[in-house]
Tab-separated table of C-alpha atoms in Angstrom:
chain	number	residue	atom	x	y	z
A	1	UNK	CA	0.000	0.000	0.000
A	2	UNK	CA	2.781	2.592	0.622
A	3	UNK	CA	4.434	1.713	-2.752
A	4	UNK	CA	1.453	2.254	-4.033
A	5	UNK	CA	0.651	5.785	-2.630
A	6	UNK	CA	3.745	6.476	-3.637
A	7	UNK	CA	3.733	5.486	-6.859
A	8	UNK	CA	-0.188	7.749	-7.077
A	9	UNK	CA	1.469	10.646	-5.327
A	10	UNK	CA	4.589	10.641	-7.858
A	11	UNK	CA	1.979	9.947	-10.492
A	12	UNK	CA	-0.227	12.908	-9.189
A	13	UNK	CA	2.856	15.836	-9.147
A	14	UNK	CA	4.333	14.630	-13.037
A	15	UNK	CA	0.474	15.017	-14.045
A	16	UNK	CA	0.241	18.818	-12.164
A	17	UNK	CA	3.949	19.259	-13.084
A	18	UNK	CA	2.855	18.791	-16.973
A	19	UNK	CA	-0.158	21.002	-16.326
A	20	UNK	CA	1.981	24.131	-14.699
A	21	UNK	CA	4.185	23.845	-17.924
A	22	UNK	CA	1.279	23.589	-20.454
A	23	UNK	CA	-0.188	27.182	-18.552
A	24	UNK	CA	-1.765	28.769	-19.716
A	25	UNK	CA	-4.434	26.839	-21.924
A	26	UNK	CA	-6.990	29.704	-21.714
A	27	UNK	CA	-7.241	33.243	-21.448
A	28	UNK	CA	-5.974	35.451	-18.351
A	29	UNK	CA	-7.822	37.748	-16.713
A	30	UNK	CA	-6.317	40.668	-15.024
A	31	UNK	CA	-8.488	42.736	-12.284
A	32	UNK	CA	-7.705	46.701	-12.078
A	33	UNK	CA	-9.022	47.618	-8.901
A	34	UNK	CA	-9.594	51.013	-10.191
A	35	UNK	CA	-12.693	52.598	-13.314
A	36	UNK	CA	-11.650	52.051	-16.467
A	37	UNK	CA	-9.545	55.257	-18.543
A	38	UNK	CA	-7.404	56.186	-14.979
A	39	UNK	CA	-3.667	55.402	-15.487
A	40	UNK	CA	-3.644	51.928	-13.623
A	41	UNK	CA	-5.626	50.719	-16.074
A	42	UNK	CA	-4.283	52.180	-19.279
A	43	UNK	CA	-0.682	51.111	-17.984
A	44	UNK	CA	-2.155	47.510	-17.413
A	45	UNK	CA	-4.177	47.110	-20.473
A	46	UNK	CA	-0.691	48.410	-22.338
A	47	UNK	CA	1.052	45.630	-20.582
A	48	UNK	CA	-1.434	42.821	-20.587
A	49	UNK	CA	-1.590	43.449	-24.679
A	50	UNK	CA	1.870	42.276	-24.947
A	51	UNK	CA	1.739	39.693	-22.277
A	52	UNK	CA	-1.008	38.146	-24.965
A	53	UNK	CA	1.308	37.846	-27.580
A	54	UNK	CA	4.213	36.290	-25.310
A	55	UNK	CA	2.206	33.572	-23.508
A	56	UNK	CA	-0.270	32.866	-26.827
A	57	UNK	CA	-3.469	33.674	-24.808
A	58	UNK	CA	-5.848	36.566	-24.523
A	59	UNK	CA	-5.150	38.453	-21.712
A	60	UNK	CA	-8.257	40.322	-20.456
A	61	UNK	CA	-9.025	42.970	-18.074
A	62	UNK	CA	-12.361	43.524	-15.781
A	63	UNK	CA	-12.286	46.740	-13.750
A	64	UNK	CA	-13.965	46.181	-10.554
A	65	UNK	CA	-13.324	49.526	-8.166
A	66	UNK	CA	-14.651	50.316	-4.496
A	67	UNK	CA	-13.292	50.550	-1.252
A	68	UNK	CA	-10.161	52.466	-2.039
A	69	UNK	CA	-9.336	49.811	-4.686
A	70	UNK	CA	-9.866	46.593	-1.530
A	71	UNK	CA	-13.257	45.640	-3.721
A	72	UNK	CA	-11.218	44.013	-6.406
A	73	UNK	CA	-8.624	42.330	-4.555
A	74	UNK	CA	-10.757	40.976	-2.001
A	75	UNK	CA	-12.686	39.287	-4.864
A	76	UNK	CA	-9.682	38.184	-6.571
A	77	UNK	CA	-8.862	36.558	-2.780
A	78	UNK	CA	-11.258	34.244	-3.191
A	79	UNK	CA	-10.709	33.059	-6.835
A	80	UNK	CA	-9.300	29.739	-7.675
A	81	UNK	CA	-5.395	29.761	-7.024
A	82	UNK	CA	-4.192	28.761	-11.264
A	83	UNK	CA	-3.222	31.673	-12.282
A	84	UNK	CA	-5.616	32.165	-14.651
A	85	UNK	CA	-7.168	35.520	-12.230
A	86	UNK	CA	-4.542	38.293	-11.107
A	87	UNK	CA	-4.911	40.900	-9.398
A	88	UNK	CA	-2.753	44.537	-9.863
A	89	UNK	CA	-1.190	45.678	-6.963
A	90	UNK	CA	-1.194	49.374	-6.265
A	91	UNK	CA	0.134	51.158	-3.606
A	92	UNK	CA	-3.137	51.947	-1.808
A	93	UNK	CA	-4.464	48.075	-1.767
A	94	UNK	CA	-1.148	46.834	-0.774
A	95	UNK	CA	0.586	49.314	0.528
A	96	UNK	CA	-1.595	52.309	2.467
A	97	UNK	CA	-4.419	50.469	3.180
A	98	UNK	CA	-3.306	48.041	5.624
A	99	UNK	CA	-2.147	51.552	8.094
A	100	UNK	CA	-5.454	53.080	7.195
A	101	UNK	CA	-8.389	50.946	7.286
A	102	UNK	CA	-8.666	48.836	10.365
A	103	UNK	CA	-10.692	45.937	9.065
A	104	UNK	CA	-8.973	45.262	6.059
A	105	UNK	CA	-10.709	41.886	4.592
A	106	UNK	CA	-7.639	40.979	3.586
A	107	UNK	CA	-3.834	40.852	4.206
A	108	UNK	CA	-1.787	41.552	1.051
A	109	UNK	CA	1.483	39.293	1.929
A	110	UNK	CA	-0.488	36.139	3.367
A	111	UNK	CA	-3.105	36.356	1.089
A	112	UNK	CA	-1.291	36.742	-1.965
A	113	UNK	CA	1.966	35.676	-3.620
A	114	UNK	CA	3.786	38.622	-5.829
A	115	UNK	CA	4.313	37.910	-9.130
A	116	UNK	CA	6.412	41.021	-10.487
A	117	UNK	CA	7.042	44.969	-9.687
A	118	UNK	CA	5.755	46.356	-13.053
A	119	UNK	CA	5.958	49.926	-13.244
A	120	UNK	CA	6.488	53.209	-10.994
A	121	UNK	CA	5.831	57.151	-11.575
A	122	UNK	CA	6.836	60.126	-9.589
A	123	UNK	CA	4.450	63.035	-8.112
A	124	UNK	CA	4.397	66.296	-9.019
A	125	UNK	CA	3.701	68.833	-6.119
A	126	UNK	CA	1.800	71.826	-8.183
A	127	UNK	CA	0.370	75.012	-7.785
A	128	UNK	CA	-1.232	77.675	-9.838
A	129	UNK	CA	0.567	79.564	-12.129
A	130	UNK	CA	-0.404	82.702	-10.302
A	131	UNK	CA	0.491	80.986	-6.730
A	132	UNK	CA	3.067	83.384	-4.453
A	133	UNK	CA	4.746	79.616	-3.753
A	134	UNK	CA	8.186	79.253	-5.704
A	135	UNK	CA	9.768	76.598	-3.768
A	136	UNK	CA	8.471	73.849	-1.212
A	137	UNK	CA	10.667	75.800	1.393
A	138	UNK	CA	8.488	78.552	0.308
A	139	UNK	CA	5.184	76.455	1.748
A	140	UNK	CA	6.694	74.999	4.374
A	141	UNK	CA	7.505	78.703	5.390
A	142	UNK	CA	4.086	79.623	4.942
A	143	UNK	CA	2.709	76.472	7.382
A	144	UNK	CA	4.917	76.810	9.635
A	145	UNK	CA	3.878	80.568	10.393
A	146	UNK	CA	0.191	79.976	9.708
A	147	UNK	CA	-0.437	76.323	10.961
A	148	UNK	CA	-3.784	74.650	8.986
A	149	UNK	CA	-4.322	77.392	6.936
A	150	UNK	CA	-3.092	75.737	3.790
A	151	UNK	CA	-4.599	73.377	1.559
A	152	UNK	CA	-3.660	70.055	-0.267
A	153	UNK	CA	-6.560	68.228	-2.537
A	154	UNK	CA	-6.294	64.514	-3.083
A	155	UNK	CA	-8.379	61.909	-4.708
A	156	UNK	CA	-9.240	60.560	-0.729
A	157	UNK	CA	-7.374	59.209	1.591
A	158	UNK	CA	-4.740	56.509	0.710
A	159	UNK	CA	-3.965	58.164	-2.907
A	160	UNK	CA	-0.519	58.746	-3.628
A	161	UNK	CA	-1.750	62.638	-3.678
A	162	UNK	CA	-2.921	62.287	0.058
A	163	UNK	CA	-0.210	59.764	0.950
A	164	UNK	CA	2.621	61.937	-0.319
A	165	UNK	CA	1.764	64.999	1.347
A	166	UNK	CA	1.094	62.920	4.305
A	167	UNK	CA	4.596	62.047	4.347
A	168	UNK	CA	6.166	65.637	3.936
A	169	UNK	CA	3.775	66.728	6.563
A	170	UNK	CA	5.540	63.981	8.753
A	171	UNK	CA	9.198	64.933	7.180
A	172	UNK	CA	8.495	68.683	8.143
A	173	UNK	CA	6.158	68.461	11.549
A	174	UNK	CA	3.966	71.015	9.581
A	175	UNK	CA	-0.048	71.610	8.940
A	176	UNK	CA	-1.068	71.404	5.792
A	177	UNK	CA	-5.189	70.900	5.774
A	178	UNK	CA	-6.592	67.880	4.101
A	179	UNK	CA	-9.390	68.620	1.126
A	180	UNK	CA	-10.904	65.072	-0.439
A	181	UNK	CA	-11.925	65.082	-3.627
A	182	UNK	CA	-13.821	62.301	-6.047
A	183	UNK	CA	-10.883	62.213	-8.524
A	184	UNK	CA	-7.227	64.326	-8.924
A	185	UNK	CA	-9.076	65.480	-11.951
A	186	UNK	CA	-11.431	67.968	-9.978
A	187	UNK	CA	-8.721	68.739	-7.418
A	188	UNK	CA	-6.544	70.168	-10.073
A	189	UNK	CA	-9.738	72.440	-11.023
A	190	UNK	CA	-9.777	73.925	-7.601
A	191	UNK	CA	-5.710	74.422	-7.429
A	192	UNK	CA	-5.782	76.385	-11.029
A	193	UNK	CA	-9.083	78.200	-9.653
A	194	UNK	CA	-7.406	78.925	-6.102
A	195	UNK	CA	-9.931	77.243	-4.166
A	196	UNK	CA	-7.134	75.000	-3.199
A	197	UNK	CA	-3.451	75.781	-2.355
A	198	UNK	CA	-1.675	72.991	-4.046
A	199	UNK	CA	-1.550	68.656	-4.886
A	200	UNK	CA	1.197	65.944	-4.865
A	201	UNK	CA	-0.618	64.447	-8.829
A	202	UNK	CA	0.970	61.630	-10.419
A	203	UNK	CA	3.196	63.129	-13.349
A	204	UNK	CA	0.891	61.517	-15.746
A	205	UNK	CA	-2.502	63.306	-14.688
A	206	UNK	CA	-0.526	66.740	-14.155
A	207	UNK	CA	1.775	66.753	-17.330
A	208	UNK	CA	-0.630	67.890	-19.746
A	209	UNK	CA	-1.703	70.832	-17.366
A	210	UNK	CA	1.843	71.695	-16.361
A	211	UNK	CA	2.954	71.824	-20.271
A	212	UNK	CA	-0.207	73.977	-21.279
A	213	UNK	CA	0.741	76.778	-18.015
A	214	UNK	CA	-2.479	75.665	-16.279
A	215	UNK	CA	-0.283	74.165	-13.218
A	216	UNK	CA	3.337	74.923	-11.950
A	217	UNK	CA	5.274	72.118	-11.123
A	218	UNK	CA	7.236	72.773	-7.827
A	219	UNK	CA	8.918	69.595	-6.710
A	220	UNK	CA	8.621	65.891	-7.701
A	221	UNK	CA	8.282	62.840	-4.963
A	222	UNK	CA	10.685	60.107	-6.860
A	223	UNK	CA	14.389	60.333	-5.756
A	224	UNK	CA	15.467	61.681	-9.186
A	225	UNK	CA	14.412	64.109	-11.318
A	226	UNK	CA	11.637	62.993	-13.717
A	227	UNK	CA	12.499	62.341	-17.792
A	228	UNK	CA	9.748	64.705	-18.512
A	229	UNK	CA	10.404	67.025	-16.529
A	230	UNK	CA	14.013	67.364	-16.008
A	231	UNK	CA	13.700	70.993	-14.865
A	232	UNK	CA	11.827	70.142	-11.856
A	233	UNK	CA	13.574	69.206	-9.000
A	234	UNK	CA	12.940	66.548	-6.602
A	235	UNK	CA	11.816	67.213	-3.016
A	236	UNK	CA	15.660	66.293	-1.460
A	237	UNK	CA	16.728	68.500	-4.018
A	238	UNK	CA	14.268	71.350	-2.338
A	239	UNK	CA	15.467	70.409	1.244
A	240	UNK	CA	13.512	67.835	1.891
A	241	UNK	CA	16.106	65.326	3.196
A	242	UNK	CA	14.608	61.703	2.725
A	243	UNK	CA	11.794	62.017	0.595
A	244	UNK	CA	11.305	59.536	-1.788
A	245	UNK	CA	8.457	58.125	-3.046
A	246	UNK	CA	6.737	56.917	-6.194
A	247	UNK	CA	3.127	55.256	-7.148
A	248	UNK	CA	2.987	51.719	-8.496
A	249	UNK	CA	2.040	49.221	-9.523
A	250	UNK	CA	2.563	45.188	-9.681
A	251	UNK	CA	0.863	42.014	-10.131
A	252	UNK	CA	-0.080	39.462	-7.897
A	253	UNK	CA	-2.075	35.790	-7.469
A	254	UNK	CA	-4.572	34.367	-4.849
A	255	UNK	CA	-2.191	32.417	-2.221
A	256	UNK	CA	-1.837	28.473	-3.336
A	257	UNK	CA	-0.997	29.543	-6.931
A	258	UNK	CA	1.706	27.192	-7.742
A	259	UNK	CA	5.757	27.961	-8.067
A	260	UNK	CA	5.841	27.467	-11.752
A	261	UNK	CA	2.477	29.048	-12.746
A	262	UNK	CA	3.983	32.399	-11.001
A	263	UNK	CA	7.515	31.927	-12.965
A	264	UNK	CA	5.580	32.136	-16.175
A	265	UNK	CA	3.812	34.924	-15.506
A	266	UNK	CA	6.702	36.392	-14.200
A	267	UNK	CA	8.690	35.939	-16.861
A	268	UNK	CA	6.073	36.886	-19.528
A	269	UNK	CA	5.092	39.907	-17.479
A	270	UNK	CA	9.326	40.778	-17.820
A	271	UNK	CA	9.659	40.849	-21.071
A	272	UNK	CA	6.375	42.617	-21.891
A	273	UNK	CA	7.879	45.142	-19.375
A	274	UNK	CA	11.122	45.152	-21.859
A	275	UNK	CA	9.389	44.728	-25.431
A	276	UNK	CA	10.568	48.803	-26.940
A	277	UNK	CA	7.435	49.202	-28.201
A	278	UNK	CA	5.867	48.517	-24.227
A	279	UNK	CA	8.357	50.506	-22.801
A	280	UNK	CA	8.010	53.554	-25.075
A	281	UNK	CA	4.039	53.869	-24.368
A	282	UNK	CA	5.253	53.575	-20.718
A	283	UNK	CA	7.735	56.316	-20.587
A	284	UNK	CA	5.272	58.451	-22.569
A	285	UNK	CA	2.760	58.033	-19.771
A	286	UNK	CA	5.690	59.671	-17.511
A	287	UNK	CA	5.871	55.982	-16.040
A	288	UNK	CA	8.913	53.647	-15.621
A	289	UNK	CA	9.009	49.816	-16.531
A	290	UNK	CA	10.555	48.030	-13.310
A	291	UNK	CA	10.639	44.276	-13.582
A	292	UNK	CA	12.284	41.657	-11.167
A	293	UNK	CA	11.550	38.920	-9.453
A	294	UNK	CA	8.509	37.464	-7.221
A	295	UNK	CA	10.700	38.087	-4.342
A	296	UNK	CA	12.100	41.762	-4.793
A	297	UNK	CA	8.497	42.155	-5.173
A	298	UNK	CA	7.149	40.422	-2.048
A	299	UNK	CA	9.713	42.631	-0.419
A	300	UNK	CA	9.370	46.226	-2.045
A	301	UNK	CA	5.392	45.690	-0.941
A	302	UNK	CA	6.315	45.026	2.896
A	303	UNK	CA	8.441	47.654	2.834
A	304	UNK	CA	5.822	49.747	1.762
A	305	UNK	CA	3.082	48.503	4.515
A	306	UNK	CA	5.757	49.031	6.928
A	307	UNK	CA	6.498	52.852	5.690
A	308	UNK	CA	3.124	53.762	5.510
A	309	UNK	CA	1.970	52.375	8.885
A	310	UNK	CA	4.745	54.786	10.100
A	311	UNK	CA	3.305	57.739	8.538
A	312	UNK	CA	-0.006	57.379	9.107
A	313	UNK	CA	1.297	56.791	13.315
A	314	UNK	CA	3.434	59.939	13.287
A	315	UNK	CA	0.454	62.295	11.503
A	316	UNK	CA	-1.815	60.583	14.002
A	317	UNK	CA	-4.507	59.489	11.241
A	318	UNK	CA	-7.726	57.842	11.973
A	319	UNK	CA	-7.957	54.562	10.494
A	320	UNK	CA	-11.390	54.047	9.072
């Protein structure tokens, strides 16, 4: 009898072994946590196009937002663990949201394994063109002497827009008052209007009103100056010592999903990531390509939990 289940059990992992190196036999479907047209999705549906042509099977996405971008992941949670469902990976979902809600239905390290770290993009801190701020020291000045009198807009709490200015608030023990909005979008329309003092928007929302003199840049978040936008400098470069951060993005797979399903996709999603014509769309979103491994990945997105848990302690947030 123990030969036997031996001989089954052997049997049983050639049989799944053949199956993992078959994968996929039928399409992919990718969830974007987010409405369709925002730049997680357009940066995904780039990426999944090409992923398509690599692994010989349509890759499909299904937008499913809510619940600062938890709806879709928690869903994706509870899918079969093949591969065949994915979830992307943003850095409210699996990053912010863990310090700020505090009954997340899900933990994004147990109940997930990484796949890759596909792409990152800086924040732009603007103004309006008419604004009497130059330089961040120039509003950090300002809050300093006048605490809560300024304003930042975000798209709600646990954007990068909120989360960024969260973080120079914590960098600079200053004030700056909190203004939610449904969308960077109609944020930006209150910053060129004045309603508003300034946002931290991702470089692609903000590029097209910074080139047409409808926002000023002041300073971007990412540790080096952005390619399109080399004459903005980056918040260390204002004074700001140890600011850096970027959004992002990455894809990951219900927990269970086998070792060599997530090297497939791994390496697929890698040399989408490197394809010229990929990268190229990429960069002209004012987004970079990263790549790597499952494991660089599972550890950029605890670093990030554990850096935004600190934040959100020091600015003494309310978890929701």
């Amino acid at each position: 009898m123990k030969k036997l289940s031996a001989i089954l059990a052997f049997a049983t992992t050639l049989v799944l072994g053949v199956a993992h190196a078959q994968f996929p036999t039928k399409p992919i479907k990718i969830v974007v946590a987010n409405p369709p047209g925002g730049q997680t999705d357009v940066a995904t549906r780039i990426i999944a196009q090409e992923m398509s042509n690599i692994l010989k099977q349509p890759v499909v996405i299904e937008n499913k937002p809510g619940a600062n971008s938890n709806l879709g992941a928690d869903w994706v949670r509870n899918q079969p663990a093949d591969g065949y469902t994915l979830i992307v990976a943003a850095i409210n979902n699996f990053g912010s949201n863990p310090a700020l809600i505090k009954n997340m239905p899900f933990d994004p390290v147990a109940d997930f394994r990484m796949i890759v770290h596909t792409i990152a993009s800086t924040n732009v801190l603007v103004v309006a063109p008419e604004s009497r701020f130059k330089t961040v020291q120039d509003i950090i000045n300002e809050a300093r002497a006048n605490p809560g009198k300024l304003t930042y807009g975000s798209a709600g709490a646990g954007s990068s827009m909120f989360l960024f200015m969260e973080l120079l608030k914590s960098i600079t023990k200053v004030e700056i008052l909190h203004v939610p909005y449904q969308g960077s979008a109609k944020a930006n329309i209150d910053v060129m209007g004045g309603s508003i003092d300034m946002q931290f928007d991702s470089m692609p929302g903000a590029s097209s009103l910074i080139a047409g003199k409808r926002l000023r840049p002041i300073a971007v978040s990412s540790a080096k100056r952005s390619p399109v936008a080399l004459d903005v400098p980056t918040m260390m470069e204002s004074g700001v010592a140890g600011f850096e951060a970027e959004s992002w993005l990455g894809l990951a797979a219900p927990k269970g999903t086998p070792d060599e399903v997530i090297m497939i996709l791994n390496r697929a999603t890698n040399q989408a990531l490197q394809t010229p014509a990929v990268r190229d769309k990429l960069l002209g979103m004012g987004t970079r390509p990263v790549g790597g491994t499952p494991q660089e990945f599972t550890r950029f997105v605890e670093g990030q939990i554990s850096m935004w848990k600190k934040v959100v302690a020091a600015n003494g947030l309310e978890q929701k």
